Every structure is written in C-alpha cells, then in structure tokens.
XYZ file of N, CA and C in Angstrom:
459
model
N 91.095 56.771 115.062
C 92.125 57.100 114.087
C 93.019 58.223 114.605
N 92.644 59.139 115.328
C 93.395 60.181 115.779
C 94.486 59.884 116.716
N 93.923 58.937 117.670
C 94.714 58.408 118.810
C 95.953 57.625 117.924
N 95.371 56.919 117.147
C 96.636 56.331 115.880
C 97.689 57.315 115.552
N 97.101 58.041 114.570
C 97.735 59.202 114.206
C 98.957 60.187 114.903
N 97.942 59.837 116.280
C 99.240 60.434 117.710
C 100.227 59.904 118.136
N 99.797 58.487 118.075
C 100.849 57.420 118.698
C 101.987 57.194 117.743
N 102.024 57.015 116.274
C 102.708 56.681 115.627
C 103.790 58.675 115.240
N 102.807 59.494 115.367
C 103.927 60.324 115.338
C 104.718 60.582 116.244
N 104.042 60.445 117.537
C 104.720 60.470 119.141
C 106.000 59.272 119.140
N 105.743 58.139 118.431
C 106.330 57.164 117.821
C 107.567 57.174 116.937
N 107.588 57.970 116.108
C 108.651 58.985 115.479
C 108.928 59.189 116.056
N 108.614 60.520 116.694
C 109.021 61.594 117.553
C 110.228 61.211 118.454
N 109.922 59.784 119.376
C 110.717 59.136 120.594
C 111.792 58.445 119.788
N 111.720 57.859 118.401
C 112.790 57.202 117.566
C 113.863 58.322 117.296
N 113.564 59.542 116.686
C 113.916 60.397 116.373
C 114.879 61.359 117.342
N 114.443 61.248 119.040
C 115.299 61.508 119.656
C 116.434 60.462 120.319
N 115.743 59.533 120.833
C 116.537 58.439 120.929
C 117.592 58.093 120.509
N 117.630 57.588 119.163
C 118.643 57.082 117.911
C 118.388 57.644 116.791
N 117.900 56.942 116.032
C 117.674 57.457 114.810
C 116.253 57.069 114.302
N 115.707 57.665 113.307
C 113.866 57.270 112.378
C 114.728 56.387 111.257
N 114.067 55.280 111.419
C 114.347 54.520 110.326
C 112.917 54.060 109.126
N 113.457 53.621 108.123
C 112.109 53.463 107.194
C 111.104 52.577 107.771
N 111.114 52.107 108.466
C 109.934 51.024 109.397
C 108.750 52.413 110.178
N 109.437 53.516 110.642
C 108.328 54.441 110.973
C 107.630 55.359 109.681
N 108.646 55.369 108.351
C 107.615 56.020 107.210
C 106.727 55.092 106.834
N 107.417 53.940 107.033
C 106.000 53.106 105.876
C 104.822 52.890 106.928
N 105.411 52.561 108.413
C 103.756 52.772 109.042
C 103.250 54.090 109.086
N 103.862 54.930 108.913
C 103.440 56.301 108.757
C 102.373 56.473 107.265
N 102.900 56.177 106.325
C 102.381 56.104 104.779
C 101.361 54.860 104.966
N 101.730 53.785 105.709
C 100.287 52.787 105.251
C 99.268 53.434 106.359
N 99.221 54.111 107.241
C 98.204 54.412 107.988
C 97.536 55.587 107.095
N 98.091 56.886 106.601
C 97.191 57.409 105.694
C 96.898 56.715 105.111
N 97.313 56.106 104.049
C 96.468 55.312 102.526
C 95.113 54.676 103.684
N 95.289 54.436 104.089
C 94.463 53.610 105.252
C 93.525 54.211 105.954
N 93.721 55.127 107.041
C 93.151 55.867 107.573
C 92.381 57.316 107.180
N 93.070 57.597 106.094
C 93.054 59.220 106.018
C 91.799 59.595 106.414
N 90.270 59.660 106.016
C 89.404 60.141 106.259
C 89.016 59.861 107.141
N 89.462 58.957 108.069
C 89.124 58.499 109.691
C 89.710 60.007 110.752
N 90.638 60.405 110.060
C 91.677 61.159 111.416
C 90.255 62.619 111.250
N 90.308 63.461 112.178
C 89.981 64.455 112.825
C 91.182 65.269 112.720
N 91.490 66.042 111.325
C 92.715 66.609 111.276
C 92.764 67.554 112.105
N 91.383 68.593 112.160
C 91.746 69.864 113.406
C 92.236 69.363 114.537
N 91.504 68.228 115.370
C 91.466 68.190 116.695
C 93.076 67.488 116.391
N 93.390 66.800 115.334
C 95.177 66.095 115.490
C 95.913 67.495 115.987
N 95.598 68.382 114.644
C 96.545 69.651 114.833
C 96.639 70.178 116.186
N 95.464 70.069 116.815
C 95.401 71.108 118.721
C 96.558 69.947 119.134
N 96.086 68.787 119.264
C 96.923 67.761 119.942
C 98.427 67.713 119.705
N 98.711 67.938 118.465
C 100.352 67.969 118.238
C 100.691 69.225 118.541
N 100.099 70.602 118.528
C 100.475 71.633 119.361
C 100.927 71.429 120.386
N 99.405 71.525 121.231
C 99.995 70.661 122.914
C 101.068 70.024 123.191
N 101.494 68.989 122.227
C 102.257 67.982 122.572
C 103.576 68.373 122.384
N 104.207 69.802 121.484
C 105.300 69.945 120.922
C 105.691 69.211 119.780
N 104.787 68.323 119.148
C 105.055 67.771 117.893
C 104.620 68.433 116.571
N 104.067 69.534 116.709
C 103.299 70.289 115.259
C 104.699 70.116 114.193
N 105.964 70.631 114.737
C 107.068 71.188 113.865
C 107.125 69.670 113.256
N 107.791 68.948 114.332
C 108.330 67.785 114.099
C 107.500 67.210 112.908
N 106.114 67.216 113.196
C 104.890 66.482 112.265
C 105.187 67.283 110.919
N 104.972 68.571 110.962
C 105.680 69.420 109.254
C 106.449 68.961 108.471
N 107.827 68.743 109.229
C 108.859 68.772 108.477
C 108.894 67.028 108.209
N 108.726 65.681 109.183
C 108.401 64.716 108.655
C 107.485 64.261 107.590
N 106.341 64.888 107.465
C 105.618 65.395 106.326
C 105.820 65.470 104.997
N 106.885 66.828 105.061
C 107.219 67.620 104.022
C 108.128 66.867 103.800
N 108.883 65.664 104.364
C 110.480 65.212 103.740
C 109.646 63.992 103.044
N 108.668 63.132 103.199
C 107.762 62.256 103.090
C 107.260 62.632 101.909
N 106.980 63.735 101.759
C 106.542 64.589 100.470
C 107.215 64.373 99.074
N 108.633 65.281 99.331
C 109.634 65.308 98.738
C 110.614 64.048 98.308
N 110.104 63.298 99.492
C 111.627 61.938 98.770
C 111.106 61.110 98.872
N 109.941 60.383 99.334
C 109.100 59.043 99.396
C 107.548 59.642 98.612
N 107.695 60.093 98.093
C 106.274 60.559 96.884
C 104.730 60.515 97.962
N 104.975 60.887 99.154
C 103.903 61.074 100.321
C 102.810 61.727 99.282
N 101.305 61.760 99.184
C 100.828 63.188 98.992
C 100.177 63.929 99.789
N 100.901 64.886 99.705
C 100.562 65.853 100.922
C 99.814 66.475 101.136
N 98.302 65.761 100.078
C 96.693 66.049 100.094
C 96.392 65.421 101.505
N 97.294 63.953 101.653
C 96.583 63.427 102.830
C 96.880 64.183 103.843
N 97.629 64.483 103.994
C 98.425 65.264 105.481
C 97.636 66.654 105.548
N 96.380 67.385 105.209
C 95.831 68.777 105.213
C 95.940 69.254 106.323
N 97.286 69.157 107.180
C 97.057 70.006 108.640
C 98.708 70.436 108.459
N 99.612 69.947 107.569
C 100.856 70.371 107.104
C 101.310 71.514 106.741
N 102.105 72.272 107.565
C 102.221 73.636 107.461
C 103.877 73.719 106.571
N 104.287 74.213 105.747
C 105.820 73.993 105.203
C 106.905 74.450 106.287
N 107.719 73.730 106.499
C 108.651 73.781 107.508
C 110.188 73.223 106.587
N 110.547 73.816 106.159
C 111.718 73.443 105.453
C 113.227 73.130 106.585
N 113.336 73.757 107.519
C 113.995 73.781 108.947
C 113.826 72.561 109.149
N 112.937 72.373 109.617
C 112.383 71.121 110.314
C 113.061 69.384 109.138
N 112.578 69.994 108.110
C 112.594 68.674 107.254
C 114.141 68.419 106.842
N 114.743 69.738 106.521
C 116.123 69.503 106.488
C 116.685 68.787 107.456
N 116.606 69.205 108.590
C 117.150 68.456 110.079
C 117.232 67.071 110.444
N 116.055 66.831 109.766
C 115.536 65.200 109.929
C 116.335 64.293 109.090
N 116.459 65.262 107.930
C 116.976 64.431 106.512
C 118.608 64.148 107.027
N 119.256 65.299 107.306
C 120.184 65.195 108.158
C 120.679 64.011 109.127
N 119.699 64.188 109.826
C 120.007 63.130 110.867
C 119.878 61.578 110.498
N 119.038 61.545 109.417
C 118.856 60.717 108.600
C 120.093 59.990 108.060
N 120.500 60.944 107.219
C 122.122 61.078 106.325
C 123.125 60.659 107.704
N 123.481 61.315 108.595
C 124.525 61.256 109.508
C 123.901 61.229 111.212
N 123.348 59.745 111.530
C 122.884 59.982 112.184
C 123.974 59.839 113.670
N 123.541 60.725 114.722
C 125.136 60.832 115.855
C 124.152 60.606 117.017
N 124.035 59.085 117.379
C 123.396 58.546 118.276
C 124.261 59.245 119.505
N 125.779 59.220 119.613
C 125.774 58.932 121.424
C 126.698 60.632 121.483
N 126.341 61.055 120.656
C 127.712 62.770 120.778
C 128.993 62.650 120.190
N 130.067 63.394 120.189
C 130.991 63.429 119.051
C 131.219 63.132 119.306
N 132.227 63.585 120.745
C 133.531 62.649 120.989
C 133.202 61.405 122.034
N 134.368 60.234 121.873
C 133.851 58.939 121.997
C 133.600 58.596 123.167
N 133.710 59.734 124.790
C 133.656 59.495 125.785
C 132.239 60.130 125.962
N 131.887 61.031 125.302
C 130.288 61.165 125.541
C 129.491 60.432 124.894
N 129.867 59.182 123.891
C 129.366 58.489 123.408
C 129.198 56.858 123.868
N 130.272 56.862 124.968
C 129.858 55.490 125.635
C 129.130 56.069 126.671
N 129.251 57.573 127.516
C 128.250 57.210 128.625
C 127.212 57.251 128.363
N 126.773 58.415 126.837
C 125.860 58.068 126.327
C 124.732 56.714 126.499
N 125.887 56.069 125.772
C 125.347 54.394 125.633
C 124.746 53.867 126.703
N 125.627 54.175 127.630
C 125.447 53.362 128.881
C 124.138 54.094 129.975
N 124.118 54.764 129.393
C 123.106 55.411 130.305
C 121.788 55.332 129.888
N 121.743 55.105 128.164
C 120.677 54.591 127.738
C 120.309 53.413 128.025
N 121.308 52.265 128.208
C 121.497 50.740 128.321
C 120.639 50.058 129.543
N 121.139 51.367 130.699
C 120.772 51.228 132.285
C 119.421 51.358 132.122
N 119.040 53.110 131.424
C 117.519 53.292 131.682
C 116.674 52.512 131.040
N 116.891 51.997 130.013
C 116.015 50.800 129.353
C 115.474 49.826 130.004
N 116.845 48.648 130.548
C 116.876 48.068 131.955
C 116.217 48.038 133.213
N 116.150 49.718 133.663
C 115.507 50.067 134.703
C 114.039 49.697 134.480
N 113.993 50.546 133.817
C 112.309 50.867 133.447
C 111.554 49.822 132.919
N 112.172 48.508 132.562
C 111.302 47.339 132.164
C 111.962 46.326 132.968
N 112.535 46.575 134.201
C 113.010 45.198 134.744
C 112.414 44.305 134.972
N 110.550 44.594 135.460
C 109.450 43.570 135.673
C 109.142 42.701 134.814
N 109.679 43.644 133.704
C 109.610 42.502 131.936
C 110.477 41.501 131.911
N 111.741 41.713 132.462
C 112.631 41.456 132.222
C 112.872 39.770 133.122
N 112.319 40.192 134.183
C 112.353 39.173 135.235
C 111.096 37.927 135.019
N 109.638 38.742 134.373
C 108.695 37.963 134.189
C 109.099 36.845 133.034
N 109.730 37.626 131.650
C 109.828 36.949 130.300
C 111.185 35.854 130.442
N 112.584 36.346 131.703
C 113.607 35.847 131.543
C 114.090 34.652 133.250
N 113.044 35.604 133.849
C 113.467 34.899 134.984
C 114.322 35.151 135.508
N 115.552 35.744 135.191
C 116.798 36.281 135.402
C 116.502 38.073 135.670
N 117.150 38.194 136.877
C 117.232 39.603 137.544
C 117.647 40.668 136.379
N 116.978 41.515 136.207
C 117.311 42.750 135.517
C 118.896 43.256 135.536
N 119.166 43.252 136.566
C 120.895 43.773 137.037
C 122.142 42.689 136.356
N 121.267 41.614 136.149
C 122.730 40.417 135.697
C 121.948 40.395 133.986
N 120.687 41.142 133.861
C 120.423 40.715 132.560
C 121.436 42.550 131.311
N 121.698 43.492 132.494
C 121.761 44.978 131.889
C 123.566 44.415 132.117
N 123.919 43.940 133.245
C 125.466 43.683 132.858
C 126.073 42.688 132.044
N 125.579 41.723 131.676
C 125.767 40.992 130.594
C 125.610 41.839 129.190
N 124.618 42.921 129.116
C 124.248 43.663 128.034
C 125.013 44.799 128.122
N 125.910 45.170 129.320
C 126.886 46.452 128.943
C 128.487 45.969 128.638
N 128.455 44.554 129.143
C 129.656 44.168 128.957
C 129.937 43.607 127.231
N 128.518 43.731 126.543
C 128.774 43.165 124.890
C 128.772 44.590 124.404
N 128.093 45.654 125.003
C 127.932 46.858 123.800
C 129.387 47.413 124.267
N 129.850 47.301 125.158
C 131.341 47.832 125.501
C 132.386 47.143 124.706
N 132.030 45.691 124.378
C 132.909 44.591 123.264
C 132.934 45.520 121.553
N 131.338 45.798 121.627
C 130.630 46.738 120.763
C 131.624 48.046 120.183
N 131.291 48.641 121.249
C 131.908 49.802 120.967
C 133.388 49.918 120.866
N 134.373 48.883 121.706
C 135.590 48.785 121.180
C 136.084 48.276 119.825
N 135.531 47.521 119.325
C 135.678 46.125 118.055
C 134.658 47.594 117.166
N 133.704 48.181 116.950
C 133.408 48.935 115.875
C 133.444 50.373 116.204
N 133.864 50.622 117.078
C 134.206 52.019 117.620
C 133.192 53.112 116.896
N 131.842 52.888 117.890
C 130.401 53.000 117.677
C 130.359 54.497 118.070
C-alpha cells in the first residue's frame, strides 16, 4: 500500500508539473484511501515523501481535497496544513499555463515536450507501430503546430 500511495502521488506530482492535475488523479487519489487507508504505513509514507520532495506537494493536495472534494482528512493523518501549497494547485487548476506566457515560449515549450516524449519511448513506438519514432514525432509536430495555429494553444 505504501509503494501505491507513492506512485500515485509521485503520479500527481509529474501531472502537476508537466501540464496540468486533472480529476482522474483525485478520484484515484480518493478511491485508494476509501480503499487502502489502513494498509498505508503513514510514518514510513511521510520519511518517503520528505526524501522525495513531495511532503509540501502531498499537504496542500490534501488540504484542497479536503476543502472542495469533501476528502476526510482523518484518512490522510500525515497532513500537515499548507495553505501555500493548496492555493497554488487550485490555481493552476483554475488557469492552468502549460507552455509559458508568451506564445514563442509556448510552442518551444510544446515542442520540446513533443520530442522528449518521442525520444524516450521510441522502442514503444517502433514495437506497437512499426513505424520509426522520427516519422512517428514529425507527423505529431506537424498537427500540434496545425494545433497551435487554428487554437492558438
């Protein structure tokens, strides 16, 4: 349960910087307590999200979980109040600014996310498609570029 517990906030965590947390990570977040709760090892979670740089992050997702999705925050007993934290999220939530303000740091943005995605799973890419990673990421920069002109993303 702990290793759960890690993955799905580490899980957040990577949504959260990436793009944006959408409601698909609270509700697996909320069905794994209702679910898990007395399985997790809350101390040893807490050392682990220290370590990891996720303690804050874990607070304030928590505490917003608390406050606007009726979380109870009996299950969460390693939740420290972080109002910083939860505002931020809610924020990003509200207005979320995937690629930077202005629109030229927002396509290389894009594109640089587009590539490293690409990169890093090309073996996937080639096993599942058969088709080379490089003709499968330029076919895919030449639509989010259609993308970003036509909704000016």
């Amino acid at each position: 349960a702990n290793f759960n517990a890690l993955y799905l906030t580490r899980h957040s965590f990577g949504h959260f910087f990436s793009a944006s947390t959408t409601m698909r990570q609270f509700v697996d977040w909320l069905v794994f307590l209702h679910t898990h709760y007395s399985d997790v090892d809350w101390p040893v979670l807490k050392g682990e999200l220290q370590k990891s740089n996720m303690k804050s992050f874990f607070d304030g997702y928590n505490i917003m979980l608390n406050r606007h999705l009726l979380l109870d925050i009996k299950l969460c007993p390693i939740v420290e109040m972080d109002n910083r934290t939860e505002e931020y999220i809610i924020d990003d939530i509200r207005h979320p600014n995937r690629y930077g303000r202005h629109p030229s740091q927002r396509i290389r943005r894009h594109l640089y996310q587009r590539f490293r995605y690409f990169f890093e799973n090309r073996s996937k890419f080639k096993f599942i498609s058969g088709r080379s990673w490089v003709r499968l990421l330029t076919e895919s920069v030449i639509s989010s570029l259609k993308d970003i002109v036509n909704r000016n993303i």
